[in-house]
mmCIF file of C-alpha atoms and ligand atoms in Angstrom:
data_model
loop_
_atom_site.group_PDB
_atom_site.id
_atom_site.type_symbol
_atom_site.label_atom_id
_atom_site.label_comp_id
_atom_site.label_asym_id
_atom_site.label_seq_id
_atom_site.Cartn_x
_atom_site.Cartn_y
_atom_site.Cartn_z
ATOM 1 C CA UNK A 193 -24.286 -2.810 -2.685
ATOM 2 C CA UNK A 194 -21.624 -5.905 -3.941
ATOM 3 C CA UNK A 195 -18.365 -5.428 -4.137
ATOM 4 C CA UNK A 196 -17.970 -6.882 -8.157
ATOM 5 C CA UNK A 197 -14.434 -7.624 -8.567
ATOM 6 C CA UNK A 198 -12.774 -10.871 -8.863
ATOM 7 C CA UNK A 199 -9.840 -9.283 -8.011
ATOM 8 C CA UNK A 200 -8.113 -6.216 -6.458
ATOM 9 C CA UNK A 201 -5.635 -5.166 -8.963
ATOM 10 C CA UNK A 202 -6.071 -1.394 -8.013
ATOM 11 C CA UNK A 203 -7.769 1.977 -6.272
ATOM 12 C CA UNK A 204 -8.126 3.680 -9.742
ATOM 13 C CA UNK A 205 -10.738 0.746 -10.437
ATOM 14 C CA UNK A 206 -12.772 1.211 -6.925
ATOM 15 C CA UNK A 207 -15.693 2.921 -5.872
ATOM 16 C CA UNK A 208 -15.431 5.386 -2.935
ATOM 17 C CA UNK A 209 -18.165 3.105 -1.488
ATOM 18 C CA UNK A 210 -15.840 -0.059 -1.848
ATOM 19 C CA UNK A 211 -12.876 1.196 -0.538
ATOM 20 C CA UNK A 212 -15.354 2.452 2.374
ATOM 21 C CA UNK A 213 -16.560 -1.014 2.906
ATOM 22 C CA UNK A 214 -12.673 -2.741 2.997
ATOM 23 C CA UNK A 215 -12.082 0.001 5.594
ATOM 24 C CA UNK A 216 -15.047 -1.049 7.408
ATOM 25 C CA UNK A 217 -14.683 -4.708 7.202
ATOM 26 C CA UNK A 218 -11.106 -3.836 8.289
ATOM 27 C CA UNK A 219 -12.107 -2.382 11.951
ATOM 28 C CA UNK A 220 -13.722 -5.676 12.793
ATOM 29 C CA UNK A 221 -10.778 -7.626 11.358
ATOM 30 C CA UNK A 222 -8.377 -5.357 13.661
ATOM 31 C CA UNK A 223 -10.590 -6.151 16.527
ATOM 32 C CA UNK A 224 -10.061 -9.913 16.015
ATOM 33 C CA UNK A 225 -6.019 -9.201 15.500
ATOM 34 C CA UNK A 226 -6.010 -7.850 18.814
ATOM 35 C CA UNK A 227 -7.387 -10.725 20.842
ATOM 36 C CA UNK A 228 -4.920 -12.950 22.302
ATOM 37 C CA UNK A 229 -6.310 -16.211 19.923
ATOM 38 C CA UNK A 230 -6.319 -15.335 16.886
ATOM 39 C CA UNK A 231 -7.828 -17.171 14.713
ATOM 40 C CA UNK A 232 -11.116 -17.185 12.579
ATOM 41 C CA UNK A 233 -12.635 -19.677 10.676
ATOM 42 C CA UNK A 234 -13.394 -17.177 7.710
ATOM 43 C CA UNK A 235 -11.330 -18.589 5.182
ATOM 44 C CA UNK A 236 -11.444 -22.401 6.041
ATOM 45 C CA UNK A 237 -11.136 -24.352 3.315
ATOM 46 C CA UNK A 238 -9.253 -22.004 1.232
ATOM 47 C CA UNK A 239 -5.919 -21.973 -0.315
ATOM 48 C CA UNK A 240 -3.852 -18.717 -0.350
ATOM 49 C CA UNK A 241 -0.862 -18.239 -2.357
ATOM 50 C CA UNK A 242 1.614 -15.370 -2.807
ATOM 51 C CA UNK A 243 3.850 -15.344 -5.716
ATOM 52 C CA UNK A 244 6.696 -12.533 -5.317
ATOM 53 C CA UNK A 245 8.884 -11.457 -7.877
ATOM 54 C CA UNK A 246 10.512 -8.768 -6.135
ATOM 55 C CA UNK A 247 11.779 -8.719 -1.896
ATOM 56 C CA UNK A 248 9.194 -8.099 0.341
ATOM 57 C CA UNK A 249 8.858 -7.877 4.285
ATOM 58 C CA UNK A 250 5.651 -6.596 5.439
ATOM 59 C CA UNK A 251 3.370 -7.477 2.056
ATOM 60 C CA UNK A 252 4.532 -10.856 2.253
ATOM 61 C CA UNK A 253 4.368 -11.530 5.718
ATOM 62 C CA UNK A 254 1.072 -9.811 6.766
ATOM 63 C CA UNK A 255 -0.677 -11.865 3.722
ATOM 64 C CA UNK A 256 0.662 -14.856 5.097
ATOM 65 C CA UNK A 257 -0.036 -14.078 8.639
ATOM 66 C CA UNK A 258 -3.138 -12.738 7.648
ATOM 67 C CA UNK A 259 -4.210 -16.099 5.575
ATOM 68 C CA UNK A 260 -3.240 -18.229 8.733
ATOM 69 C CA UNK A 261 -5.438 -15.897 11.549
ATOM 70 C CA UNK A 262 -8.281 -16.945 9.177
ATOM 71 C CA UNK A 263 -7.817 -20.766 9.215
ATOM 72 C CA UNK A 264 -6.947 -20.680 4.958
ATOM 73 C CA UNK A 265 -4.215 -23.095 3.573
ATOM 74 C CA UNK A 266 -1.182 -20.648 3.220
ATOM 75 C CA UNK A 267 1.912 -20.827 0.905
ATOM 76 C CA UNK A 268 4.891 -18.422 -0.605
ATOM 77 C CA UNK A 269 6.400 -18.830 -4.034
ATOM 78 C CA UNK A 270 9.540 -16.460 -4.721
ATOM 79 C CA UNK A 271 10.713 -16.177 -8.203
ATOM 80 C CA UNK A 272 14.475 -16.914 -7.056
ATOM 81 C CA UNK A 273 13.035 -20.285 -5.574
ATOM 82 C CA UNK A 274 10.534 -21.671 -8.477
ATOM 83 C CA UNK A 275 10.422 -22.958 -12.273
ATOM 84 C CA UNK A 276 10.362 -18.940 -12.851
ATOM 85 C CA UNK A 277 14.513 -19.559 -12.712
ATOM 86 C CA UNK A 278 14.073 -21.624 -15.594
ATOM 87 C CA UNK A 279 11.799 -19.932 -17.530
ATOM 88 C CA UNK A 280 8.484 -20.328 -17.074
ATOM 89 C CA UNK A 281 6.523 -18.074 -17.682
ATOM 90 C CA UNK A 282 4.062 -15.441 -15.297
ATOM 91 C CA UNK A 283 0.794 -16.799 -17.454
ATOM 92 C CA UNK A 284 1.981 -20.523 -16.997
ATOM 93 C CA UNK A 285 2.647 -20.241 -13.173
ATOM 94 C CA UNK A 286 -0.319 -18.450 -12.788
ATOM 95 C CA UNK A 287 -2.312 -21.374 -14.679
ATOM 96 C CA UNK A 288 -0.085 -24.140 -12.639
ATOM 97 C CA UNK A 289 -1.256 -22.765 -9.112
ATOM 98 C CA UNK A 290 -4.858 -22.008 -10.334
ATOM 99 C CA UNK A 291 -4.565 -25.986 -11.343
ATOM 100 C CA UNK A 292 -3.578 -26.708 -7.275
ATOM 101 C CA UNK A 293 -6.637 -25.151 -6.197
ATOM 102 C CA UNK A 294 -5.844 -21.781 -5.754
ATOM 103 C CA UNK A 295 -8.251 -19.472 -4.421
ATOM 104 C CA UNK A 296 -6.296 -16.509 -3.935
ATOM 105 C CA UNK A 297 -2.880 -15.703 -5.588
ATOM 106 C CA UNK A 298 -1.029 -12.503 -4.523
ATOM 107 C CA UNK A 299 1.491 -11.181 -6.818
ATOM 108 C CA UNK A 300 4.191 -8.697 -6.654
ATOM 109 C CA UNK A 301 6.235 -7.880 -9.918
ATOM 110 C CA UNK A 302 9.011 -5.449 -11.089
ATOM 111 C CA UNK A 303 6.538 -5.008 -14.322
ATOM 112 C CA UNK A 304 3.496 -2.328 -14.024
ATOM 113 C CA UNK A 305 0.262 -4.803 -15.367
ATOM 114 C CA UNK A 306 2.131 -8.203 -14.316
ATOM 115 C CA UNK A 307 -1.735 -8.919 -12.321
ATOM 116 C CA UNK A 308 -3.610 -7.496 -14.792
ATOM 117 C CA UNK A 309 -2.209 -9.840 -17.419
ATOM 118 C CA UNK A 310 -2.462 -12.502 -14.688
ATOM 119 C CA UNK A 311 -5.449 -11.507 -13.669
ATOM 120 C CA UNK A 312 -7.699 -11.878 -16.749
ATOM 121 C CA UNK A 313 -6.195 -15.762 -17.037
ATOM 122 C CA UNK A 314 -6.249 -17.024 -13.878
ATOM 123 C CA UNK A 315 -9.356 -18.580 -12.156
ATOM 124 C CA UNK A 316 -8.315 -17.097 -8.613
ATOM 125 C CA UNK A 317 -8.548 -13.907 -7.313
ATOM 126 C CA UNK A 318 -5.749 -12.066 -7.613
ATOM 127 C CA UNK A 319 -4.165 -9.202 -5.832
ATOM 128 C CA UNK A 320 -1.950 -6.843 -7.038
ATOM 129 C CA UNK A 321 0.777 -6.453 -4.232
ATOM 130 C CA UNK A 322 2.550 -4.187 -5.877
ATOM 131 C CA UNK A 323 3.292 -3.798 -9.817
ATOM 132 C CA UNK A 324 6.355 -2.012 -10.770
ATOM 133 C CA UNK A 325 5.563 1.676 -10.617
ATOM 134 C CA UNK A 326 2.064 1.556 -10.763
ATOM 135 C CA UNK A 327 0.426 0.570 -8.101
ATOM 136 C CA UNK A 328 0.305 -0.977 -4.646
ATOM 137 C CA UNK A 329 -3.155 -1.264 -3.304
ATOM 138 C CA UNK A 330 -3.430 -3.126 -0.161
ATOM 139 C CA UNK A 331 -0.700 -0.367 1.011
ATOM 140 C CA UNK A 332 -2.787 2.735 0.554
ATOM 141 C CA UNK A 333 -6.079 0.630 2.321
ATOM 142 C CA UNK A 334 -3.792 -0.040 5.196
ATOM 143 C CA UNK A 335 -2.556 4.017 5.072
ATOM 144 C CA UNK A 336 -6.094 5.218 4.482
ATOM 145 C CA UNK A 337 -7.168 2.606 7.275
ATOM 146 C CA UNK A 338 -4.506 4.318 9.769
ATOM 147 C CA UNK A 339 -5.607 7.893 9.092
ATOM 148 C CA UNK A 340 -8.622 7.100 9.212
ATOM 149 C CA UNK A 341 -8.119 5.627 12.893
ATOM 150 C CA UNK A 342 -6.176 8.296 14.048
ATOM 151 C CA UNK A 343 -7.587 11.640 12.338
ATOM 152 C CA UNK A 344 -11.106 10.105 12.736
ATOM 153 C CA UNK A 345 -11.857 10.949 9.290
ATOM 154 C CA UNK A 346 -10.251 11.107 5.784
ATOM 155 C CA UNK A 347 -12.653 13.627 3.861
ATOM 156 C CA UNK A 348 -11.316 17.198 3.813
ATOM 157 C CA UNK A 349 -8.035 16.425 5.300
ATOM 158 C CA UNK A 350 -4.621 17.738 3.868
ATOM 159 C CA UNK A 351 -2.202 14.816 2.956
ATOM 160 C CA UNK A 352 1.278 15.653 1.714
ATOM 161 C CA UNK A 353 3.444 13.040 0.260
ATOM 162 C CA UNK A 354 6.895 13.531 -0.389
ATOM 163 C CA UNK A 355 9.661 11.870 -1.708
ATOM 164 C CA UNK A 356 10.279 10.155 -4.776
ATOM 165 C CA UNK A 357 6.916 10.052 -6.434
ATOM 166 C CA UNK A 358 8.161 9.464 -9.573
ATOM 167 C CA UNK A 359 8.656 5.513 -9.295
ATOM 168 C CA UNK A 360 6.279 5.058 -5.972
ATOM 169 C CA UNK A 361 3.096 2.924 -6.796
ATOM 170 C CA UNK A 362 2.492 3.722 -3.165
ATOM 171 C CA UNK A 363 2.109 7.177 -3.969
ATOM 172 C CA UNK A 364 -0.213 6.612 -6.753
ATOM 173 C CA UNK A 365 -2.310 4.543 -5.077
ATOM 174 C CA UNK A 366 -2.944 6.828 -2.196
ATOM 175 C CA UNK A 367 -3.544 9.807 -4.878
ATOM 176 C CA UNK A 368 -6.672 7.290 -5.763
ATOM 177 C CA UNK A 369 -7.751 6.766 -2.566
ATOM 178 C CA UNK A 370 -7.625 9.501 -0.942
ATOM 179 C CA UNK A 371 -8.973 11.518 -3.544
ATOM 180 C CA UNK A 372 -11.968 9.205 -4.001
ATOM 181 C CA UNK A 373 -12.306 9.696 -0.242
ATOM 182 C CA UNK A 374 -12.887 13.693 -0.261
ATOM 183 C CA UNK A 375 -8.788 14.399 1.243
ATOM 184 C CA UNK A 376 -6.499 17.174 -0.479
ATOM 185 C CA UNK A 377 -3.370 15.804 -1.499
ATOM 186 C CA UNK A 378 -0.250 17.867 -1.726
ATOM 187 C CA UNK A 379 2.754 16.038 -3.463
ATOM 188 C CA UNK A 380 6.551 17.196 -3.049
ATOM 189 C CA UNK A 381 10.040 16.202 -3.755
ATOM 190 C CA UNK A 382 12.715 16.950 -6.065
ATOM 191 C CA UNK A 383 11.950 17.888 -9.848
ATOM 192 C CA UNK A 384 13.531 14.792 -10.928
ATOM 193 C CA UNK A 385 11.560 12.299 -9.297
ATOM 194 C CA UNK A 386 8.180 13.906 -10.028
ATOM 195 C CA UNK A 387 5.911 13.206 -13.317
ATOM 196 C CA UNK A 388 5.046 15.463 -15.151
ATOM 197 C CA UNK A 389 1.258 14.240 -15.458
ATOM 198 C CA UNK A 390 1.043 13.629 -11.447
ATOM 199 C CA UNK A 391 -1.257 16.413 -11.379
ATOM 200 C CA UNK A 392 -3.673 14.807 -13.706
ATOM 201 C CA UNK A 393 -4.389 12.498 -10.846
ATOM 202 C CA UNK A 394 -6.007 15.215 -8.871
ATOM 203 C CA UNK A 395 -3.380 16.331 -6.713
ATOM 204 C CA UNK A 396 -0.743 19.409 -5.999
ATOM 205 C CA UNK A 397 2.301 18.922 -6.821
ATOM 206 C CA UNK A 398 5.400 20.724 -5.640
ATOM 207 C CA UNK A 399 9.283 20.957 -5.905
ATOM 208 C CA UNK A 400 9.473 21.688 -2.254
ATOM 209 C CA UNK A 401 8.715 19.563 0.157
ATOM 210 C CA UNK A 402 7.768 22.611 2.831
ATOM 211 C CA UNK A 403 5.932 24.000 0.471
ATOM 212 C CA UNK A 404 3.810 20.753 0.245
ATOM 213 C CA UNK A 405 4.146 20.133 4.040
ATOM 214 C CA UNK A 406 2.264 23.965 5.196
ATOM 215 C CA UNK A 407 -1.131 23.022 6.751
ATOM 216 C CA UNK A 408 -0.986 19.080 6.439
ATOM 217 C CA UNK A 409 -3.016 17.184 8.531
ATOM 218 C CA UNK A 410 -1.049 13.801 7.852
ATOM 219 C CA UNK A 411 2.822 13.818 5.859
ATOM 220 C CA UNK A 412 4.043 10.764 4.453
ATOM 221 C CA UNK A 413 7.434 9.783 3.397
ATOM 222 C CA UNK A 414 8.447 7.695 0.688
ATOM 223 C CA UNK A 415 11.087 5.220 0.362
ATOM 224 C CA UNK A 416 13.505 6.174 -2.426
ATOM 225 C CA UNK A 417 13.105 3.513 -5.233
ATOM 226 C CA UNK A 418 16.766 3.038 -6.012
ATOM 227 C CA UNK A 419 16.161 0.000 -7.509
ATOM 228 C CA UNK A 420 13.799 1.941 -10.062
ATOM 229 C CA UNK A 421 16.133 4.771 -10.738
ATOM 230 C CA UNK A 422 18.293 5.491 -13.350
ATOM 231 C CA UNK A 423 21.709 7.232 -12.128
ATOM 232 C CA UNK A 424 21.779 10.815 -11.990
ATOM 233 C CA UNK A 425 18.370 11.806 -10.071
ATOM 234 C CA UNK A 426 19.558 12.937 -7.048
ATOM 235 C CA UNK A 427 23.250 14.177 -6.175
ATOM 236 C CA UNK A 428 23.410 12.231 -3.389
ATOM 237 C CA UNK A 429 21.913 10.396 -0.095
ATOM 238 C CA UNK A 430 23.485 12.878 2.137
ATOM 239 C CA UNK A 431 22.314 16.167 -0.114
ATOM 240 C CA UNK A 432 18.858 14.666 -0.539
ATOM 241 C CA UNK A 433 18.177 14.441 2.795
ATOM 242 C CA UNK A 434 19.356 17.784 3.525
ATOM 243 C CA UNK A 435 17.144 19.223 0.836
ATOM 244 C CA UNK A 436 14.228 17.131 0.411
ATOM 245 C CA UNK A 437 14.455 15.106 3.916
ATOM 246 C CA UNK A 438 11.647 14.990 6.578
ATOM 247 C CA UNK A 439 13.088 16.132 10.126
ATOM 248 C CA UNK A 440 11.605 17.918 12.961
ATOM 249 C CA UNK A 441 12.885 21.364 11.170
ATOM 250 C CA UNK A 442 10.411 20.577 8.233
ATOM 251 C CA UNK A 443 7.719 18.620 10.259
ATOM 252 C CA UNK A 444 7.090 22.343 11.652
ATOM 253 C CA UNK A 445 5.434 23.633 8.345
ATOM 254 C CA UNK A 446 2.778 20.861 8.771
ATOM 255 C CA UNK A 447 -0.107 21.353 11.450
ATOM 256 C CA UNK A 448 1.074 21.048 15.049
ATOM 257 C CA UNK A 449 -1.239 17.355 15.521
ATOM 258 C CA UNK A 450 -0.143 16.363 12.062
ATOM 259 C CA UNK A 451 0.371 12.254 12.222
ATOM 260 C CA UNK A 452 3.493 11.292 10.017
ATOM 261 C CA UNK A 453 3.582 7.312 8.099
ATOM 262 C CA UNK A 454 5.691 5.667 5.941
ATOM 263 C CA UNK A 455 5.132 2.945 4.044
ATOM 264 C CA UNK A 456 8.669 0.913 4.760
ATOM 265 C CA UNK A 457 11.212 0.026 5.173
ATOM 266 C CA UNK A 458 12.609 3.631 5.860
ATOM 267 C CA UNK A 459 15.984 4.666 4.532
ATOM 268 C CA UNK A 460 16.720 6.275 7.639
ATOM 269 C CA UNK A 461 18.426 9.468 7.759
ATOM 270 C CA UNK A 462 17.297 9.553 4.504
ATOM 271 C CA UNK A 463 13.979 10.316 3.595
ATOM 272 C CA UNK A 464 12.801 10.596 7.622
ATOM 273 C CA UNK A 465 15.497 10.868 10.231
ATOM 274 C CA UNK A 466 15.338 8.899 13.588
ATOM 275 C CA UNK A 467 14.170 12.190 15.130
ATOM 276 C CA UNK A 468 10.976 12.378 13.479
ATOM 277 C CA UNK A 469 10.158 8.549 13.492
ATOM 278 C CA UNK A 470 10.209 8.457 17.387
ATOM 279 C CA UNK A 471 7.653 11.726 17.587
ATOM 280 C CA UNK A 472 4.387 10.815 19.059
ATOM 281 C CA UNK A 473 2.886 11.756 15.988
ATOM 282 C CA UNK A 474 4.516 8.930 13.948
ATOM 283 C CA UNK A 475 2.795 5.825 13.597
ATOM 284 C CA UNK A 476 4.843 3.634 11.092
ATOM 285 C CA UNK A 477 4.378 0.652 13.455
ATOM 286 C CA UNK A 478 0.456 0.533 13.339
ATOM 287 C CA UNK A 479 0.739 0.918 9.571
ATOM 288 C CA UNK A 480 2.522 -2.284 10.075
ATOM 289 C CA UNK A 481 -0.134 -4.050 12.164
ATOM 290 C CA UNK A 482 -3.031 -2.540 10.253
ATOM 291 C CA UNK A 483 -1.567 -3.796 7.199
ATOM 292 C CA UNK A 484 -2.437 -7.514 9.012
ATOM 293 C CA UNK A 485 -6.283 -6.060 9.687
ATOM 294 C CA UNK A 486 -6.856 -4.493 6.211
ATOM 295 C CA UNK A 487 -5.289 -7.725 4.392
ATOM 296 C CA UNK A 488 -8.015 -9.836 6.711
ATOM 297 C CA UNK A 489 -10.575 -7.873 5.252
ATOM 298 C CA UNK A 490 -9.604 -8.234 1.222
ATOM 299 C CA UNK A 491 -8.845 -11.907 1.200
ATOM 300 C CA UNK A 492 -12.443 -12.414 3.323
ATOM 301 C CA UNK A 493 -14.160 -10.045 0.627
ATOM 302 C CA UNK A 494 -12.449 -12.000 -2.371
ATOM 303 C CA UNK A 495 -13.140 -15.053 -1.387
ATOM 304 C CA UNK A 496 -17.011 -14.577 -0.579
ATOM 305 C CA UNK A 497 -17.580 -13.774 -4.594
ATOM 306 C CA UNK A 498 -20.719 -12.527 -5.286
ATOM 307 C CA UNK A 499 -21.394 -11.565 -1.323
ATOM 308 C CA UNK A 500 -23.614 -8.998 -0.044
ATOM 309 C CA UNK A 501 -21.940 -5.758 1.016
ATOM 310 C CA UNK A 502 -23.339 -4.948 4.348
ATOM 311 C CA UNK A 503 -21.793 -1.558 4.590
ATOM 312 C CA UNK A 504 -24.098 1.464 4.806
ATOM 313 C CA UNK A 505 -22.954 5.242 5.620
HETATM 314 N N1 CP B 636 5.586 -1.308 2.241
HETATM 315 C C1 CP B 636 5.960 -2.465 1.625
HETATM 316 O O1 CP B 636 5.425 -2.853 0.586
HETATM 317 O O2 CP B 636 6.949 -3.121 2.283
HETATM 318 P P1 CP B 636 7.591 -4.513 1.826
HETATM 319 O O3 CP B 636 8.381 -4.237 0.569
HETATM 320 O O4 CP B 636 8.457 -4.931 3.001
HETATM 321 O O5 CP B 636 6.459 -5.464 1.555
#
């Protein structure tokens, strides 16, 4: 098997198999993250870029960290600190850093198909670290990567993700994923932050999030996109969490071992009170550290084009 992308722009255009094989090629990657030296020569030689139109903490941060454990040439471009602020253009950046020597460029933008566009111009790889509400792909790998770790498996588990589903490429791109992967996915949150064609994508979807909660092996919370949302959606911070909020009251309706993540950063009080994030069960700071591992394992697949797949199952 080859993994035959350029690029990873999304889990809608993977293979079971090669989202399989980043998982895999993300356990050895962890291994590697946990020894006191880090660092690899994987990626020597190679330039990695991220270009971020939109904040970012963990994206950002694990890509760069991630570039630097594997000996690759690492730099950050934010649009508030480039040519962007005087009107360039995404296809003309794109085609300036590809003339550097690119290998890599990973992009975040407020618009959904920013990569794609970039994507079928540029001579490096790109990733897709989020496109407006679309989708966010290294994300899901790293949540997939952490069920996977902790449940032991992904196929025939329940999943429930609630929140605001509406404008969460998160969301979507764990629908992909963990569909492809053989997982039941339950989706909940208020009416007004869930699409109408969500179930199209081969999920549940509910206006309840207890009702979406009952028999899950693994809940995850969403951030609410404010930045996404028109006014008027929800009535307020303090009645959505008391409707639509994940505490230990609601946790109840999932199974007893259920394993709660969240993407980040966490509104708290919000969409997951404090109570719930320090439960045994929650595991929002491997997501964080996986996120490292599973963004070790895409740049070294993208940047060994052509490369033999060694995964079997
Ligand atoms: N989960 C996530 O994408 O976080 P950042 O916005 O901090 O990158």
């Amino acid at each position: 098997m080859q993994f035959g992308h350029k690029d990873l722009l999304g889990l809608k255009e993977l293979t079971a198999d090669e989202i399989r094989y980043i998982l895999h090629s993300a356990e050895t990657m962890k291994y590697i993250l946990m020894q006191n030296a880090k660092k690899t020569p994987h990626l020597q030689g190679k330039s990695i870029v991220t270009l971020f139109y939109e904040n970012s903490t963990r994206t950002r941060m694990s890509f760069e960290l991630a570039s630097k454990y594997m000996s690759a040439s690492a730099a950050n471009i934010t649009a508030s600190g480039s040519s962007v602020q005087k009107g360039e253009s995404l296809l003309d950046t794109v085609r300036t850093l590809d003339r550097m020597g690119t290998d890599v460029i990973i992009m975040r933008h407020p618009m959904s198909g920013a990569p794609h566009l970039a994507a079928k111009h540029a001579k490096s790889a790109i990733v897709n670290a989020g496109d407006g509400m679309n989708e966010h792909p290294t994300q899901a790998l790293l949540d997939l990567f952490t069920i996977q770790e902790k449940k032991g498996r992904i196929e025939g588990l329940k999943v429930a993700i609630c929140g605001d589903i509406k404008h969460s490429r998160v969301a979507r791109s764990n629908i992909y994923g963990l569909t492809k992967l053989g997982a039941e996915v339950a989706v909940g949150g208020p009416s007004t932050l869930m699409p109408a064609e969500i179930e199209q994508l081969g999920c549940k979807a509910y206006n309840s999030v207890q009702e979406a909660l009952i028999d899950a092996d693994v809940v995850m919370g969403l951030r609410m996109q404010l930045e996404r949302q028109k006014k008027g959606l929800i009535p307020s911070a303090r009645e959505y969490a008391r409707f639509f909020g994940i505490d230990e009251r609601r946790m109840k309706y999932a199974k007893p071992d259920a394993i709660l993540l969240h993407p980040g950063p966490v509104n708290r009080g919000m969409e997951l009170t404090t109570g719930v994030m320090e439960h045994d069960g929650c595991f929002i700071d491997e997501q964080v550290t996986n996120g490292v591992a599973v963004r070790m394992a895409v740049l070294n697949i993208l940047t060994r084009k052509g490369g033999q797949v060694e995964y079997s199952h």
